Coordinates of C-alpha atoms (C1' of nucleotides) in Angstrom, one line a residue:
Chain V
X10 CA 0.0 0.0 0.0
X11 CA 1.3 3.4 -0.9
X12 CA 1.0 6.7 0.9
X13 CA 0.0 9.0 -2.0
X14 CA -3.4 10.4 -1.3
X15 CA -5.8 12.8 -2.9
X16 CA -8.8 14.5 -1.5
X17 CA -11.6 15.3 -3.9
X18 CA -13.8 18.0 -2.4
X19 CA -17.4 18.5 -3.1
X20 CA -18.2 21.8 -4.7
X21 CA -21.1 22.5 -2.5
X22 CA -20.1 20.7 0.6
X23 CA -16.3 20.6 1.1
X24 CA -16.4 19.6 4.7
X25 CA -17.9 16.2 4.1
X26 CA -15.9 15.5 0.9
X27 CA -15.1 11.9 0.2
X28 CA -11.5 11.1 0.9
X29 CA -10.0 9.3 -2.1
X30 CA -6.8 7.4 -2.0
X31 CA -6.0 7.8 -5.7
X32 CA -3.6 4.8 -5.8
X33 CA -6.2 2.6 -4.2
X34 CA -8.9 3.8 -6.5
X35 CA -6.8 2.9 -9.5
X36 CA -6.0 -0.4 -8.1
X37 CA -9.7 -1.1 -7.5
X38 CA -10.9 0.2 -10.9
X39 CA -8.3 -2.0 -12.6
X40 CA -10.1 -4.9 -11.1
X41 CA -13.6 -3.7 -12.0
X42 CA -14.1 -3.9 -15.7
X43 CA -17.8 -3.3 -16.2
X44 CA -17.8 -5.3 -19.4
X45 CA -16.9 -8.4 -17.4
X46 CA -19.9 -7.9 -15.1
X47 CA -22.2 -6.8 -17.8
X48 CA -21.5 -10.0 -19.7
X49 CA -22.5 -11.9 -16.6
X50 CA -25.5 -9.7 -15.9
X51 CA -27.9 -11.6 -18.1
X52 CA -29.7 -14.8 -16.9
X53 CA -29.3 -16.6 -20.3
X54 CA -25.6 -15.8 -20.4
X55 CA -25.2 -17.0 -16.8
X56 CA -26.9 -20.2 -17.9
X57 CA -24.5 -20.6 -20.8
X58 CA -21.4 -20.1 -18.7
X59 CA -22.7 -22.5 -16.0
X60 CA -23.5 -25.2 -18.4
X61 CA -20.3 -24.8 -20.3
X62 CA -18.3 -24.8 -17.1
X63 CA -19.7 -28.0 -15.8
X64 CA -19.5 -29.5 -19.3
X65 CA -15.7 -29.5 -18.9
X66 CA -14.9 -29.7 -22.6
X67 CA -15.1 -27.4 -25.5
X68 CA -18.6 -27.5 -27.0
X69 CA -20.0 -26.3 -30.3
X70 CA -22.5 -23.6 -30.6
X71 CA -25.4 -25.8 -31.7
X72 CA -25.2 -28.1 -28.6
X73 CA -24.8 -25.1 -26.3
X74 CA -27.8 -23.5 -27.9
X75 CA -30.1 -26.5 -27.5
X76 CA -30.0 -26.1 -23.7
X77 CA -31.9 -22.8 -23.9
X78 CA -35.2 -21.8 -25.4
X79 CA -33.6 -19.1 -27.5
X80 CA -32.5 -18.9 -31.1
X81 CA -29.0 -20.1 -32.0
X82 CA -28.2 -16.8 -33.5
X83 CA -28.9 -15.2 -30.1
X84 CA -26.7 -17.8 -28.4
X85 CA -24.0 -17.0 -30.9
X86 CA -24.1 -13.4 -30.0
X87 CA -24.1 -14.1 -26.3
X88 CA -21.1 -16.4 -26.7
X89 CA -19.2 -13.7 -28.5
X90 CA -19.9 -11.2 -25.8
X91 CA -18.7 -13.6 -23.2
X92 CA -15.6 -14.2 -25.2
X93 CA -15.0 -10.5 -25.6
X94 CA -15.3 -10.2 -21.8
X95 CA -12.6 -12.8 -21.4
X96 CA -14.9 -15.4 -19.9
X97 CA -14.9 -17.8 -22.7
X98 CA -12.5 -18.7 -25.5
X99 CA -13.2 -20.3 -28.8
X100 CA -11.4 -22.3 -31.5
X101 CA -12.5 -23.1 -35.0
X102 CA -12.6 -26.8 -35.9
X103 CA -13.8 -27.3 -39.5
X104 CA -17.3 -26.0 -39.8
X105 CA -17.7 -25.8 -36.1
X106 CA -16.7 -23.4 -33.5
X107 CA -15.9 -24.8 -30.1
X108 CA -16.4 -22.6 -27.0
X109 CA -14.9 -23.3 -23.6
X110 CA -14.5 -21.6 -20.2
X111 CA -11.4 -19.7 -19.4
X112 CA -11.3 -21.1 -15.9
X113 CA -7.9 -19.6 -14.9
X114 CA -8.5 -16.1 -16.1
X115 CA -11.9 -15.9 -14.4
X116 CA -10.8 -17.2 -11.0
X117 CA -7.7 -15.0 -11.2
X118 CA -9.9 -12.0 -11.9
X119 CA -12.3 -12.8 -9.1
X120 CA -9.7 -13.4 -6.5
X121 CA -7.7 -10.3 -7.6
X122 CA -10.9 -8.3 -7.2
X123 CA -11.5 -9.8 -3.8
X124 CA -8.0 -8.9 -2.7
X125 CA -8.3 -5.4 -4.0
X126 CA -11.4 -4.9 -2.0
X127 CA -9.8 -6.3 1.1
X128 CA -7.0 -3.7 0.6
X129 CA -9.6 -1.0 0.8
X130 CA -11.4 -2.5 3.8
X131 CA -11.2 0.0 6.7
X132 CA -10.3 -2.6 9.3
X133 CA -7.1 -3.4 7.3
X134 CA -5.6 0.0 6.8
X135 CA -4.4 2.8 8.9
X136 CA -5.6 5.6 6.7
X137 CA -9.1 6.0 8.0
X138 CA -10.9 9.3 8.7
X139 CA -8.4 11.5 6.9
X140 CA -10.9 14.2 6.5
X141 CA -10.0 17.5 5.0
X142 CA -11.0 20.4 7.4
Chain K
X13 CA -18.4 -33.3 -4.8
X14 CA -21.1 -35.8 -5.2
X15 CA -21.5 -38.5 -7.8
X16 CA -25.1 -37.7 -9.0
X17 CA -25.0 -37.0 -12.7
X18 CA -27.4 -36.1 -15.4
X19 CA -27.0 -36.1 -19.1
X20 CA -29.1 -33.7 -21.0
X21 CA -29.3 -34.8 -24.6
X22 CA -29.7 -32.6 -27.6
X23 CA -32.9 -33.4 -29.5
X24 CA -31.3 -33.2 -32.9
X25 CA -27.8 -34.3 -32.0
X26 CA -27.8 -36.7 -29.1
X27 CA -24.2 -37.9 -29.6
X28 CA -22.6 -34.6 -28.8
X29 CA -24.9 -33.7 -26.0
X30 CA -23.4 -31.6 -23.2
X31 CA -22.8 -33.7 -20.1
X32 CA -24.2 -32.0 -17.1
X33 CA -23.3 -32.8 -13.6
X34 CA -26.5 -31.6 -12.0
X35 CA -25.0 -31.2 -8.5
X36 CA -22.2 -29.2 -9.9
X37 CA -24.5 -27.0 -12.0
X38 CA -26.6 -26.2 -8.9
X39 CA -23.4 -25.4 -7.0
X40 CA -22.3 -23.1 -9.7
X41 CA -25.6 -21.4 -10.3
X42 CA -25.9 -20.7 -6.5
X43 CA -22.8 -18.7 -6.9
X44 CA -23.9 -16.9 -10.0
X45 CA -26.7 -14.4 -9.1
X46 CA -27.2 -12.4 -12.2
X47 CA -28.5 -9.4 -10.2
X48 CA -25.2 -9.2 -8.5
X49 CA -23.4 -8.9 -11.8
X50 CA -26.1 -6.7 -13.4
X51 CA -25.6 -4.3 -10.6
X52 CA -21.9 -4.1 -11.4
X53 CA -22.5 -4.0 -15.1
X54 CA -22.9 -0.2 -15.3
X55 CA -19.8 2.1 -15.4
X56 CA -21.5 4.7 -13.2
X57 CA -22.3 2.1 -10.6
X58 CA -18.8 0.7 -10.8
X59 CA -17.5 4.2 -10.1
X60 CA -19.9 4.6 -7.1
X61 CA -18.7 1.3 -5.6
X62 CA -15.0 2.1 -6.2
X63 CA -15.2 5.5 -4.7
X64 CA -17.2 4.3 -1.7
X65 CA -14.9 1.4 -1.2
X66 CA -11.7 3.6 -1.0
X67 CA -13.6 6.1 1.0
X68 CA -13.6 3.7 3.9
X69 CA -16.4 5.2 5.8
X70 CA -20.2 5.5 5.4
X71 CA -21.0 8.4 3.1
X72 CA -24.2 10.4 2.4
X73 CA -25.9 10.3 -1.0
X74 CA -25.2 13.9 -1.8
X75 CA -21.4 13.6 -1.4
X76 CA -21.4 10.4 -3.3
X77 CA -23.4 12.0 -6.1
X78 CA -21.1 15.0 -6.5
X79 CA -18.3 12.7 -7.8
X80 CA -20.3 11.9 -10.9
X81 CA -21.9 14.0 -13.7
X82 CA -25.4 12.6 -13.2
X83 CA -28.4 13.7 -11.2
X84 CA -28.6 12.9 -7.6
X85 CA -31.9 11.1 -8.1
X86 CA -30.2 8.8 -10.5
X87 CA -27.4 8.2 -8.0
X88 CA -30.0 7.4 -5.4
X89 CA -31.5 4.7 -7.7
X90 CA -28.1 3.3 -8.4
X91 CA -27.3 3.1 -4.7
X92 CA -30.5 1.3 -4.0
X93 CA -29.9 -1.2 -6.8
X94 CA -26.4 -1.9 -5.4
X95 CA -27.9 -2.3 -1.9
X96 CA -30.5 -4.8 -3.2
X97 CA -27.7 -6.7 -4.8
X98 CA -26.0 -7.0 -1.5
X99 CA -23.0 -4.9 -2.5
X100 CA -23.8 -1.8 -0.3
X101 CA -25.7 -1.3 2.9
X102 CA -27.2 1.8 4.3
X103 CA -28.4 3.4 7.5
X104 CA -30.5 6.4 8.2
X105 CA -29.0 9.2 10.3
X106 CA -31.3 12.1 10.7
X107 CA -32.1 13.6 7.4
X108 CA -29.3 11.8 5.8
X109 CA -28.8 8.2 4.5
X110 CA -25.3 6.8 4.8
X111 CA -24.2 4.2 2.3
X112 CA -21.2 1.9 2.8
X113 CA -19.6 -1.1 1.2
X114 CA -20.3 -4.6 2.4
X115 CA -16.7 -5.7 2.1
X116 CA -17.1 -9.1 3.7
X117 CA -20.1 -10.3 1.8
X118 CA -18.6 -9.2 -1.5
X119 CA -15.3 -10.9 -1.0
X120 CA -17.0 -14.0 0.3
X121 CA -19.2 -14.1 -2.7
X122 CA -16.3 -13.6 -5.2
X123 CA -14.1 -16.2 -3.5
X124 CA -17.0 -18.6 -3.3
X125 CA -17.6 -18.2 -7.0
X126 CA -13.9 -18.7 -7.8
X127 CA -13.9 -21.9 -5.7
X128 CA -17.0 -23.1 -7.4
X129 CA -15.5 -22.6 -10.8
X130 CA -12.3 -24.4 -9.7
X131 CA -14.5 -27.3 -8.7
X132 CA -15.7 -27.5 -12.3
X133 CA -12.3 -27.1 -13.8
X134 CA -11.5 -30.3 -15.9
X135 CA -8.0 -30.5 -14.5
X136 CA -9.4 -30.9 -11.0
X137 CA -12.0 -33.6 -11.5
X138 CA -12.1 -37.2 -12.6
X139 CA -15.4 -37.0 -14.3
X140 CA -14.2 -35.8 -17.7
X141 CA -15.5 -37.0 -21.0
X142 CA -18.5 -38.9 -19.6
X143 CA -20.1 -38.8 -23.0
X144 CA -23.3 -40.7 -23.7
X145 CA -23.0 -43.0 -26.6
Chain J
dT29 C1' -46.9 24.9 12.7
dG30 C1' -44.2 26.4 9.1
dC31 C1' -39.7 26.1 6.9
dT32 C1' -35.5 24.0 5.1
dC33 C1' -32.7 20.5 3.6
dA34 C1' -31.7 15.4 2.1
dT35 C1' -33.4 11.8 -0.2
dT36 C1' -36.7 9.3 -2.8
dT37 C1' -40.4 8.6 -6.3
dG38 C1' -43.4 9.6 -10.5
dC39 C1' -43.2 10.3 -15.1
dG40 C1' -41.7 11.0 -19.8
dT41 C1' -37.9 10.2 -23.1
dA42 C1' -33.8 8.6 -25.2
dA43 C1' -30.6 5.0 -25.5
dT44 C1' -29.4 0.3 -25.0
dT45 C1' -30.2 -4.4 -25.1
dG46 C1' -32.3 -9.1 -26.0
dT47 C1' -34.7 -11.5 -29.4
dG48 C1' -36.3 -14.0 -33.9
dC49 C1' -36.2 -14.4 -38.7
dA50 C1' -33.9 -14.3 -43.0
dA51 C1' -29.9 -13.9 -45.6
dT52 C1' -24.8 -14.5 -45.7
dT53 C1' -20.3 -16.4 -44.9
dG54 C1' -17.2 -20.1 -44.5
dT55 C1' -16.0 -25.0 -44.5
dA56 C1' -16.4 -29.7 -45.7
dT57 C1' -18.4 -33.3 -48.8
dT58 C1' -20.2 -35.3 -53.0
Chain F
dA29 C1' -18.9 -26.9 -59.2
dA30 C1' -22.8 -27.9 -56.6
dT31 C1' -24.6 -29.1 -52.3
dA32 C1' -25.1 -29.4 -47.2
dC33 C1' -24.3 -27.8 -42.8
dA34 C1' -22.6 -24.7 -38.9
dA35 C1' -22.2 -20.2 -37.4
dT36 C1' -22.5 -15.4 -38.0
dT37 C1' -24.6 -11.0 -39.4
dG38 C1' -28.3 -7.6 -41.0
dC39 C1' -32.5 -6.0 -39.8
dA40 C1' -36.7 -4.9 -37.4
dC41 C1' -39.1 -4.9 -33.2
dA42 C1' -40.1 -5.4 -28.2
dA43 C1' -38.5 -4.9 -23.6
dT44 C1' -35.5 -3.0 -20.5
dT45 C1' -32.7 0.5 -18.6
dA46 C1' -30.5 5.1 -17.7
dC47 C1' -31.5 9.6 -17.2
dG48 C1' -33.3 14.4 -15.9
dC49 C1' -36.8 17.1 -14.1
dA50 C1' -40.4 18.0 -11.0
dA51 C1' -43.1 16.7 -7.1
dA52 C1' -43.5 14.1 -2.8
dT53 C1' -41.7 12.2 1.5
dG54 C1' -39.4 12.6 5.8
dA55 C1' -36.6 14.5 9.4
dG56 C1' -34.8 18.3 11.9
dC57 C1' -35.2 23.3 13.2
dA58 C1' -37.1 28.2 14.0

DNA sequence: TGCTCATTTGCGTAATTGTGCAATTGTATT
DNA sequence: AATACAATTGCACAATTACGCAAATGAGCA
């Protein structure tokens, strides 16, 4: 943890300004890519990831699609979004495209975020209540 | 992990059906509440959480709102959504409402999910390639 | 009681997103 | 070359969501 610190004051209420540890903010926001969460924010995409995760092997789009009551074209778009978010990966094999879960990068991401939040937790740092007056 | 297992066959392609370990699916889906991710899927809400996290103390709505170029009523709604998702908590104090980050429940959730994904990771289980033939 | 301030809620609108269908692309097979 | 199949993309539409403004709620204070 560093000691660099910035205080951002509220224009209309400078006394109760939120104290921002800039270094910590960056560390946290690096771990908070909203595209990652947006990708997991849809029930159908959650279902796709869960099924693919327990499947344990690369699966083609058509077999993934048949588990859900939505069109395969929609599944294809969902899979692409999950891939762009770093949750899935895919490889072409002949006519087919095989999707699989990026286990390591997901768990690394989740644990990294958890650690970053722990770093910010008041109980774990000395820099609490540094209020500008 | 248990041994109960279910195979869901594709209607039009039963040979390449995705093998589903039902117990594992449930375990995973329990860790995948889409509302949690949906709440973190918006850049403004991410910013709110990050700022509140590094703030390290309960903060009132107006001071949280002044960090973002959006109306306070919108911030209020975002905060409520984050609270409903279990990411923030709030307490009334006179006229004001103080929001703070639920550090423990978030990190517990993230690490629980990471563990659940690890449980599904092919390298860590024996039940790979259980394909119906 | 009347007033002020902080927050929430109602409502209308613009933007985004999820979806299905049809057409297209790309790859193998005949 | 023609055909068949898997996956993607274009397009239109419905549903959801983010947003700002104004009004309402609620809690302290004169």
